[in-house]
Coordinates of C-alpha atoms and ligand atoms in Angstrom, one line a residue:
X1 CA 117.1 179.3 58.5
X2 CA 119.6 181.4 60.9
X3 CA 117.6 184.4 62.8
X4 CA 116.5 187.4 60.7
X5 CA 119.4 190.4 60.7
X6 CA 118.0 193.2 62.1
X7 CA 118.8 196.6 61.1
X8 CA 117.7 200.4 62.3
X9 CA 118.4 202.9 60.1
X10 CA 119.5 206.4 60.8
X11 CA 118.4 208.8 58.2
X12 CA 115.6 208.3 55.2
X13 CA 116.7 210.9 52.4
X14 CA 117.2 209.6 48.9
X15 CA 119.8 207.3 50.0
X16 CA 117.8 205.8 53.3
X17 CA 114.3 205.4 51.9
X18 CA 115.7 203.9 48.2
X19 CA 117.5 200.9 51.0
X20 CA 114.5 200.9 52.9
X21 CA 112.1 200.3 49.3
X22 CA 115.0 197.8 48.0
X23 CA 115.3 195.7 51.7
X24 CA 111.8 195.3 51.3
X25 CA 110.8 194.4 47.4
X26 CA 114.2 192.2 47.3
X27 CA 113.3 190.5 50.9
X28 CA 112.9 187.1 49.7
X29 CA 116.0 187.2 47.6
X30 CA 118.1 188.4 50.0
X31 CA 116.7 185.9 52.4
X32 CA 117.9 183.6 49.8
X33 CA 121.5 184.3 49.4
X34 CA 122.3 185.0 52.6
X35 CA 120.6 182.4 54.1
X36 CA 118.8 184.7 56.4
X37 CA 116.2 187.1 57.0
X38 CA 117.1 191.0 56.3
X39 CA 114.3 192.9 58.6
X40 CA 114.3 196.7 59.3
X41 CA 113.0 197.1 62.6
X42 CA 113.6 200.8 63.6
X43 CA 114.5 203.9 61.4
X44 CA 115.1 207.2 62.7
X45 CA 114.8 210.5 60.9
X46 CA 114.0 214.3 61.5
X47 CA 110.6 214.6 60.3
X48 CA 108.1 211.7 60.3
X49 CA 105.3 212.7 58.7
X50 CA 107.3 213.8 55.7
X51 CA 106.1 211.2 52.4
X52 CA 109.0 209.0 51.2
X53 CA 107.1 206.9 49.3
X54 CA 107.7 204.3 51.5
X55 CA 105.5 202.5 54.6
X56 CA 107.5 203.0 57.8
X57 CA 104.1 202.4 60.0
X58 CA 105.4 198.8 60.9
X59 CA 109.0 199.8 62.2
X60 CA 109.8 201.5 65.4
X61 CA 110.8 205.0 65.4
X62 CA 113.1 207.0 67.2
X63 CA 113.0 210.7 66.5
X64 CA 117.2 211.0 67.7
X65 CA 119.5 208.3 66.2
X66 CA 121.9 207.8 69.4
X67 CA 118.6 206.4 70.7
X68 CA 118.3 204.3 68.0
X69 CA 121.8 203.3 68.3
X70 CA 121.7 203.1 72.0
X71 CA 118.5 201.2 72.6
X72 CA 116.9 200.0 69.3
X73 CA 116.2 195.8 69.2
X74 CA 119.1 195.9 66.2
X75 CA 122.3 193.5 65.0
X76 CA 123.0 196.5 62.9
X77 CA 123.4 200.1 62.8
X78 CA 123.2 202.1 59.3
X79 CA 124.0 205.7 59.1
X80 CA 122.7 207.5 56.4
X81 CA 122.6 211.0 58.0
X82 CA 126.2 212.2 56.5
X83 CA 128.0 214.8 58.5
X84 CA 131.1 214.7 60.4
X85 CA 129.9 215.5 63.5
X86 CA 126.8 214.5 66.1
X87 CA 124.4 213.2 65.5
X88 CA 126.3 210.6 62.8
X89 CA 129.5 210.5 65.1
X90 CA 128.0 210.0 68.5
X91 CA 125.6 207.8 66.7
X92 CA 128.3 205.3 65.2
X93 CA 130.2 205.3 68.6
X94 CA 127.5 204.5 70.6
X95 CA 126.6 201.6 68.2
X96 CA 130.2 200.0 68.2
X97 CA 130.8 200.4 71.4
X98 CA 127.3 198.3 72.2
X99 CA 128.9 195.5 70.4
X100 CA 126.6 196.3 67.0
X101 CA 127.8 196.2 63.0
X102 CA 127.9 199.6 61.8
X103 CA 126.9 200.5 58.0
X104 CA 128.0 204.1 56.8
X105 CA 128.0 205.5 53.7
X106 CA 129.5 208.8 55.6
X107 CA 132.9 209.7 54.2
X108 CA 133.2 212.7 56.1
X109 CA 132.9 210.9 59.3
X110 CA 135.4 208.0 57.8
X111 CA 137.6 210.6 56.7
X112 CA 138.3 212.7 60.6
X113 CA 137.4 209.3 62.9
X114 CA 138.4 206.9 60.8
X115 CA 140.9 205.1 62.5
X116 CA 138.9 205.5 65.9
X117 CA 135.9 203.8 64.6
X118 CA 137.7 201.1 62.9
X119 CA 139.7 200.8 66.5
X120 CA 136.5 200.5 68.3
X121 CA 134.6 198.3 66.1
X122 CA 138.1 195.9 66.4
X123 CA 137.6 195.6 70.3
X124 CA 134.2 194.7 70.0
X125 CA 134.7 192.1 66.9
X126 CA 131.9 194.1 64.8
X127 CA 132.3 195.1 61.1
X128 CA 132.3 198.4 60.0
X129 CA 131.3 198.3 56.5
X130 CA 131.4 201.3 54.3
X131 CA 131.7 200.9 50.6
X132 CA 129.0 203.7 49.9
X133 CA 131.1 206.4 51.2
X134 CA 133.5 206.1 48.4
X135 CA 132.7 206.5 44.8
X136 CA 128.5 205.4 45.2
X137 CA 128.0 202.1 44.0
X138 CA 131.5 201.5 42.9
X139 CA 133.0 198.2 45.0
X140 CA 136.3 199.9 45.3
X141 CA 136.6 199.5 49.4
X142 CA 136.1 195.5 48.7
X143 CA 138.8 195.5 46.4
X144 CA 141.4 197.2 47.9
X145 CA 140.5 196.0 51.3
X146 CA 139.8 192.0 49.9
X147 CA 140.9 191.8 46.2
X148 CA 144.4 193.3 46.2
X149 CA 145.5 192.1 49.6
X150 CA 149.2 192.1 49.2
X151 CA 149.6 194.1 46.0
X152 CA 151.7 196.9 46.9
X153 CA 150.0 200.1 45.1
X154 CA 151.6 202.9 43.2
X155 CA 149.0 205.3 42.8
X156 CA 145.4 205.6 43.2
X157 CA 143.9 208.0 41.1
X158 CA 139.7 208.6 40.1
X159 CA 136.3 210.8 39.6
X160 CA 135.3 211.0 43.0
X161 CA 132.7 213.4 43.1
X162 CA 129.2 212.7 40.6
X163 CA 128.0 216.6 41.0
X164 CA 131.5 217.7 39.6
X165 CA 131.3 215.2 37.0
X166 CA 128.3 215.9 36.4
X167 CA 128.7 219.7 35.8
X168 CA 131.9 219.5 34.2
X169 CA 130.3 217.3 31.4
X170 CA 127.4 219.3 31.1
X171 CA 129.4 222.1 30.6
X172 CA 131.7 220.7 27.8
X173 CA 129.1 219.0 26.0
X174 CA 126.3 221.4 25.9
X175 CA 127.8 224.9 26.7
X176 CA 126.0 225.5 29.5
X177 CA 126.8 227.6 32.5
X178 CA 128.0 226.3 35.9
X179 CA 125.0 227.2 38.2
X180 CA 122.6 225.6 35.8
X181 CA 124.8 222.8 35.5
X182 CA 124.7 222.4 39.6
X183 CA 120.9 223.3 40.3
X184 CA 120.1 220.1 38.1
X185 CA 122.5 217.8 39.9
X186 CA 121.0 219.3 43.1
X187 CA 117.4 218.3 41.7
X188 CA 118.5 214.8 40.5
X189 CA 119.6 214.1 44.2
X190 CA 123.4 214.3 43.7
X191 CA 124.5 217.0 45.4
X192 CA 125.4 217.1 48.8
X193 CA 123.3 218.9 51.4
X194 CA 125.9 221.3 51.4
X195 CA 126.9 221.7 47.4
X196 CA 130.0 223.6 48.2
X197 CA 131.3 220.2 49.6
X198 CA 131.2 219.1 46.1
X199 CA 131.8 222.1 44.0
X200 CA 134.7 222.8 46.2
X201 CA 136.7 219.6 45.7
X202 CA 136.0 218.7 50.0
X203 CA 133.5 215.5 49.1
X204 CA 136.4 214.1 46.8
X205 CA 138.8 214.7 49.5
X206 CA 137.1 212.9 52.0
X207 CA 137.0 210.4 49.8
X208 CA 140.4 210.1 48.7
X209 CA 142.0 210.1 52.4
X210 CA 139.8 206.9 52.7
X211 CA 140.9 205.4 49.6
X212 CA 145.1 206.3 50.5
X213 CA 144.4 204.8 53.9
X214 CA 143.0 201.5 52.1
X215 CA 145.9 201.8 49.1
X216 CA 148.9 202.3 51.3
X217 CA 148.1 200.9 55.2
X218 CA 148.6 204.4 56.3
X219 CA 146.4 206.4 59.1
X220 CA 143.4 208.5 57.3
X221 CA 145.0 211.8 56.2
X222 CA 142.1 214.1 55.6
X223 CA 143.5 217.5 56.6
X224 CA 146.9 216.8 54.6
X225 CA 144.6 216.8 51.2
X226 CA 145.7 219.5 48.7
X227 CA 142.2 220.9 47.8
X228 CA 141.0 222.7 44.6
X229 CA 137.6 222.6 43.6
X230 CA 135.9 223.0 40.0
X231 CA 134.3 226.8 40.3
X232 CA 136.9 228.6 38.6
X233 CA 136.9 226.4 35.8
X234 CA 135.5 228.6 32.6
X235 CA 133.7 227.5 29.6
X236 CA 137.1 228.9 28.0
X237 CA 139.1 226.6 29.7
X238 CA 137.4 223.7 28.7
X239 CA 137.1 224.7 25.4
X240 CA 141.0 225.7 25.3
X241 CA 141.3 222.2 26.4
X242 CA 139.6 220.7 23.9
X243 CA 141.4 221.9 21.3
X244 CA 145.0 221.1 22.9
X245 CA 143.4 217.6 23.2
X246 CA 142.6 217.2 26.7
X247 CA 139.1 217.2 28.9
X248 CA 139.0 218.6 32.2
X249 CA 138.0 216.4 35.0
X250 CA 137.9 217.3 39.0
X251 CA 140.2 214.4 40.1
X252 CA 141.4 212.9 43.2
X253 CA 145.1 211.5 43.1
X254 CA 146.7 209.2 45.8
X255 CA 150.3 209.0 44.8
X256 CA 153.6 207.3 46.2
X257 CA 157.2 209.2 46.1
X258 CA 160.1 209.5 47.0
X259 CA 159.0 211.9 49.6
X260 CA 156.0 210.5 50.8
X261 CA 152.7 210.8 49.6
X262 CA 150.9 213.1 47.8
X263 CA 147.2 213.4 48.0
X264 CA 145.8 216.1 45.8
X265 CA 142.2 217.1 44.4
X266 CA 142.7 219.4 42.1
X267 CA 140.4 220.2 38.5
X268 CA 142.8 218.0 35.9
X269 CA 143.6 218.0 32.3
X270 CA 143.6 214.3 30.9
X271 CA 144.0 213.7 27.3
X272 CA 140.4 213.2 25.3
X273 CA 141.3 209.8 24.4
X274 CA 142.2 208.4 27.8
X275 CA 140.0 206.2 29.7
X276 CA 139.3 208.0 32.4
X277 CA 138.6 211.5 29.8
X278 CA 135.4 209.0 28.3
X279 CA 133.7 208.9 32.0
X280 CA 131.2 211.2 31.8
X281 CA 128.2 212.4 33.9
X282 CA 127.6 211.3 37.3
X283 CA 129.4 208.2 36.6
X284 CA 132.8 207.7 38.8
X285 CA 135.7 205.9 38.2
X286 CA 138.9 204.8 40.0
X287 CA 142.1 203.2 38.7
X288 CA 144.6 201.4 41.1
X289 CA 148.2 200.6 40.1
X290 CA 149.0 197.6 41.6
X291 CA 152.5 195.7 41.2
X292 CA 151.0 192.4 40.7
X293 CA 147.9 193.0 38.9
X294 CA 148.9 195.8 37.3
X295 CA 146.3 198.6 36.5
X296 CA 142.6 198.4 37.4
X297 CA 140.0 200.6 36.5
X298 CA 136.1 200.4 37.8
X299 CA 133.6 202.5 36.9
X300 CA 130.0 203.2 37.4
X301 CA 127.2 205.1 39.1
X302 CA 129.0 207.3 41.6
X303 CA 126.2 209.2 43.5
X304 CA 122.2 209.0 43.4
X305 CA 119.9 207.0 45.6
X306 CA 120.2 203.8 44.1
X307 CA 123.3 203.5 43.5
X308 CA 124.4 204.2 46.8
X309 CA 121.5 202.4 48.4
X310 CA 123.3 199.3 46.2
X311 CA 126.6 199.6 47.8
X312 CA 125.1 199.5 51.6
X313 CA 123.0 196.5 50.5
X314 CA 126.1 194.8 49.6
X315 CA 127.8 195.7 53.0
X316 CA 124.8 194.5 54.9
X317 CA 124.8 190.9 52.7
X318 CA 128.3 190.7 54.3
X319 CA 126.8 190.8 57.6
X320 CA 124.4 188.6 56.7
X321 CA 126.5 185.9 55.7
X322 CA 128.9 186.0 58.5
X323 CA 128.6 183.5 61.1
X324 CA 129.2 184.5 65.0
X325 CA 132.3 183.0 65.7
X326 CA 133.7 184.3 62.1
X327 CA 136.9 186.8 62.6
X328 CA 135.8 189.5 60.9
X329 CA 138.3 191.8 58.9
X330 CA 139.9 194.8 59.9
X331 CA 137.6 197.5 58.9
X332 CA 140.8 199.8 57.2
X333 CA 142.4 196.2 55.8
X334 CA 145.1 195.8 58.1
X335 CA 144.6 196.1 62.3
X336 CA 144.4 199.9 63.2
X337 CA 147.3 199.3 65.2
X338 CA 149.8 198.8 61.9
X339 CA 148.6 202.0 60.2
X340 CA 151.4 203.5 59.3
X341 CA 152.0 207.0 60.3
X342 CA 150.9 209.3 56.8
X343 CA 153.8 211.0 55.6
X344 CA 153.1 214.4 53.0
X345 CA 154.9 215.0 50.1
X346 CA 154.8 218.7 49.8
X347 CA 152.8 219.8 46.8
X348 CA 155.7 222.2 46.0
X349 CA 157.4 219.1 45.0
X350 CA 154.9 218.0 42.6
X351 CA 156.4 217.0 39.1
X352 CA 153.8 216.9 36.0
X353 CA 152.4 218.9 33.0
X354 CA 150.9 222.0 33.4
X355 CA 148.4 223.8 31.1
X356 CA 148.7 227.7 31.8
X357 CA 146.3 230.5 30.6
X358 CA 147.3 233.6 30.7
X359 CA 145.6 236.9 29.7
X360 CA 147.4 239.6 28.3
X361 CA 148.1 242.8 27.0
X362 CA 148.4 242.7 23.1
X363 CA 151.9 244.7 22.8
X364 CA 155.3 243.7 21.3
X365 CA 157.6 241.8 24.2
X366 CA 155.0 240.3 26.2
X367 CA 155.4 237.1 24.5
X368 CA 159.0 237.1 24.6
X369 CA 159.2 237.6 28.4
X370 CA 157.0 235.2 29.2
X371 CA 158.5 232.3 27.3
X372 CA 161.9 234.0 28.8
X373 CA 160.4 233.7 32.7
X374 CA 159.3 229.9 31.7
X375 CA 163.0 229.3 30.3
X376 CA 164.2 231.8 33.7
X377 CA 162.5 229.2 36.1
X378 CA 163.9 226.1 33.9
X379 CA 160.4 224.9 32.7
X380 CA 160.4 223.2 29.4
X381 CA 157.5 224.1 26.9
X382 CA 155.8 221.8 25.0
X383 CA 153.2 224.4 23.4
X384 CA 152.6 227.9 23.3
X385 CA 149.8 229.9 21.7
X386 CA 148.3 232.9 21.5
X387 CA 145.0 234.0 20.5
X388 CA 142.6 236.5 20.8
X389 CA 140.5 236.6 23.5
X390 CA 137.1 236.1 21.3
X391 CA 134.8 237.5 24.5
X392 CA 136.5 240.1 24.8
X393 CA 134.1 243.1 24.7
X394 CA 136.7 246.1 26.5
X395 CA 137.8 248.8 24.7
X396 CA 141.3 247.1 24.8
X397 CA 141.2 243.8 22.9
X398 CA 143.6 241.6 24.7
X399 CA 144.9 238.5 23.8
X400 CA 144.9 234.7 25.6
X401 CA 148.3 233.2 25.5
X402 CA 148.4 229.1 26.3
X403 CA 151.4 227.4 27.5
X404 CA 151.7 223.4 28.0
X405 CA 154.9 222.6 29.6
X406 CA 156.5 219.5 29.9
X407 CA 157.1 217.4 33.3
X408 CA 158.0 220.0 35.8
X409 CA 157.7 221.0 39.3
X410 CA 155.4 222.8 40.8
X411 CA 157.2 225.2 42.8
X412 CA 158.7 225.9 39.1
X413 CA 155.5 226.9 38.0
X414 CA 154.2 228.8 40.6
X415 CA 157.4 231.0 40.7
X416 CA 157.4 231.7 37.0
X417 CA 153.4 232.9 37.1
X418 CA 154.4 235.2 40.8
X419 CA 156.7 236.7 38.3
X420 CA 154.9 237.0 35.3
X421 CA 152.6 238.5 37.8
X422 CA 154.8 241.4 38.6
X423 CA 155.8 242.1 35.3
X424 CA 152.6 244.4 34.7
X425 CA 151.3 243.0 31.2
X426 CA 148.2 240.2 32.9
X427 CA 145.1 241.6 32.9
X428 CA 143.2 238.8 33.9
X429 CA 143.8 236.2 36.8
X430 CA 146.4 233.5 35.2
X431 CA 144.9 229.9 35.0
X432 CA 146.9 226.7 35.8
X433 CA 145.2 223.6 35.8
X434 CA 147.6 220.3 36.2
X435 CA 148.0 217.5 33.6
X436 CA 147.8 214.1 35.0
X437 CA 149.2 211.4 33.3
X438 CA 146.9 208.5 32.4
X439 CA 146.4 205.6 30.8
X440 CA 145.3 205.5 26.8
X441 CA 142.3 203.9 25.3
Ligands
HSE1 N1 127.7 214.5 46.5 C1 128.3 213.2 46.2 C2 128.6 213.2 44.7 C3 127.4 212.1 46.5 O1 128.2 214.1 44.0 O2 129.4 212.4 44.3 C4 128.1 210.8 46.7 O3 129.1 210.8 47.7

């Protein structure tokens, strides 16, 4: 048998310590199928006395991971810290740059030095594998970067984010309230360390600007992501949307135009019988249109120890099976150097549904000017309603009016609801959430 693959791992939080149990109960049957030895011969982490439920006495320890990186008897580097900055950065450049494979499930580190890493780890002829920073245990980075090698892709579009999901679900299916929602994702390990990464649509982000980079051969865009995150999303919203027959999902979009390319995270209305409107939970999903496959959807576990710990086994089997000698992929599918520059489509230019709330006064005209402002700023209606605003406990009994307009631009819709704005009648913040369009079940 080929010599054992020897790995140091930065980081034992969920994700590090459920690898570290897994590398060591599957041994032999990794040993199997990859015709070699997987051994974890250093780890690094904060706090070593801390119990992980796992027996680290055996392995050499190195309290900073650039150490680790730097000087550690290791073929390969995994980083399981997170973060876009040092330690995780310095870390992974010291280890490419030492001629070592690199295994990251960081996307915020993919998604600012992307294209630096995957430059580095090119010169030295090292794979930088990364498959859990997108979508957990979903093996979407193999199948744009191997499995649709020359499909030319469309859009991109998925549930990036399991604590969103997560909450969202919760929320819809139970009634309950956001922050109790989020505490139990935090307890059931989902959650970034930060939860406003999550909550606030930055973790799908990340994410996505990986995914567009893989999609359409183009550098990683992270700071040209529209963001909107999921915290001003109201019971009432969701239930408004269940009733107009949609379900509200935080999602990420990667989308060809004519005027470059949008990437958006935004919360998004989907209709109830789509496929992607059935993923619930912490489960992810991404669908891919491709011109000669056509459309792909994968699903599954998108966050959790586990799952995640899943995808980084898989990237270090890849290791493990490559022979020295063996040209090993570009790490963003094509050679950093033919990343194409990323050009934005401005969101202003945005065409698709939009679901708008508005509250309002209850007096005669207010219904009429704004269906006039919508007809003002050429925006077709598909449905409006009004209602009364059942929580309403003020003195002054208001009233909910719901519009769902056809395909129309975005810069349409913002104009009409600055307007409607300065008409004097709102007495609430006005809600639009966008309408994606999706495949049916
Ligand atoms: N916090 C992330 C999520 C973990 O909730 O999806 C996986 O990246």
């Amino acid at each position: 048998m080929t010599e054992a693959l020897k790995i140091g791992i930065a980081g034992l939080g969920t994700v590090g310590a459920a690898l570290f149990r897994i590398l060591s109960s599957r041994h032999n049957m990794l040993a199997e199928i990859c015709g070699r030895e997987i051994v974890v011969t250093a780890v690094s982490a904060r706090d070593r006395s801390r119990d992980r439920g796992i027996d680290v006495s055996n392995v050499a320890w190195f309290p900073d991971p650039v150490e680790l990186a730097t000087r550690a008897d290791i073929d390969v580097f995994v980083e399981l810290m997170g973060g876009e900055g040092d330690p995780a950065h310095g870390a992974v450049k010291a280890a490419l740059d030492r001629g070592l494979h690199v295994v990251t499930a960081n996307k915020a580190l993919l998604a600012r030095h992307g294209v630096d890493l995957a430059e580095r780890a090119e010169k030295k002829g090292v794979l930088l594998n990364f498959e859990a920073a997108v979508a957990g245990g979903i093996p979407v980075i193999k199948a744009l970067r191997e499995s649709l090698t020359g499909n030319s892709i469309t859009r991109i579009y998925g549930i990036l984010n399991g604590t969103c999901n997560y909450i969202l679900t919760r929320m819809q299916k139970e009634n309950l309230g956001f922050a109790e929602c989020l505490k139990e994702a935090q307890r059931l390990g989902y959650a970034e360390a930060d939860p406003a990464f999550d909550i606030e649509g930055h973790d799908t982000a990340h994410k996505l600007a990986i995914l567009t980079s893989l999609a359409f051969g183009t550098k990683v865009a992270a700071d040209e992501v529209y963001v909107e995150g999921i915290t001003n999303i109201s019971i009432e919203d969701i239930r408004a949307a269940d009733e107009l027959g949609y379900r509200i999902k935080l999602l990420g979009v990667a989308q060809r135009t004519a005027s470059g390319i949008e990437q958006r995270v935004h919360p998004t209305m989907v209709p109830t019988h789509s496929m992607i409107a059935q993923v619930d939970g912490v489960t992810n999903a991404v669908t891919i249109e491709a011109d000669i496959l056509g459309e792909l959807m994968l699903s599954g576990p998108g966050a959790g120890g586990d799952a995640t710990a899943s995808a980084v086994l898989g990237d270090l089997a890849d290791i493990a099976k490559a022979r020295p000698g063996h040209q090993h992929g570009p790490a963003l599918g094509r050679p950093a150097a033919h990343l194409e520059p990323y050009t934005r489509a401005r969101m202003q230019s945005h065409e698709g549904g939009y679901f708008i709330s508005l509250k309002v006064e209850d007096r005669i005209g207010v219904f009429a000017a704004i269906a006039a402002q919508m007809a003002k700023n050429g925006i077709s209606l598909e449905s409006i309603v009004q209602r009364p605003r059942p929580t309403d406990t003020s003195e002054f009994a208001g009233k909910t009016v719901i519009l769902v307009t056809h395909a129309t631009m975005e810069a349409s819709v913002r104009a009409a609801v600055e307007a409607i704005r300065g008409e004097g009648y709102l007495t609430g913040e006005p809600q639009v959430i966008r309408i994606e369009r999706t495949r049916a079940n």
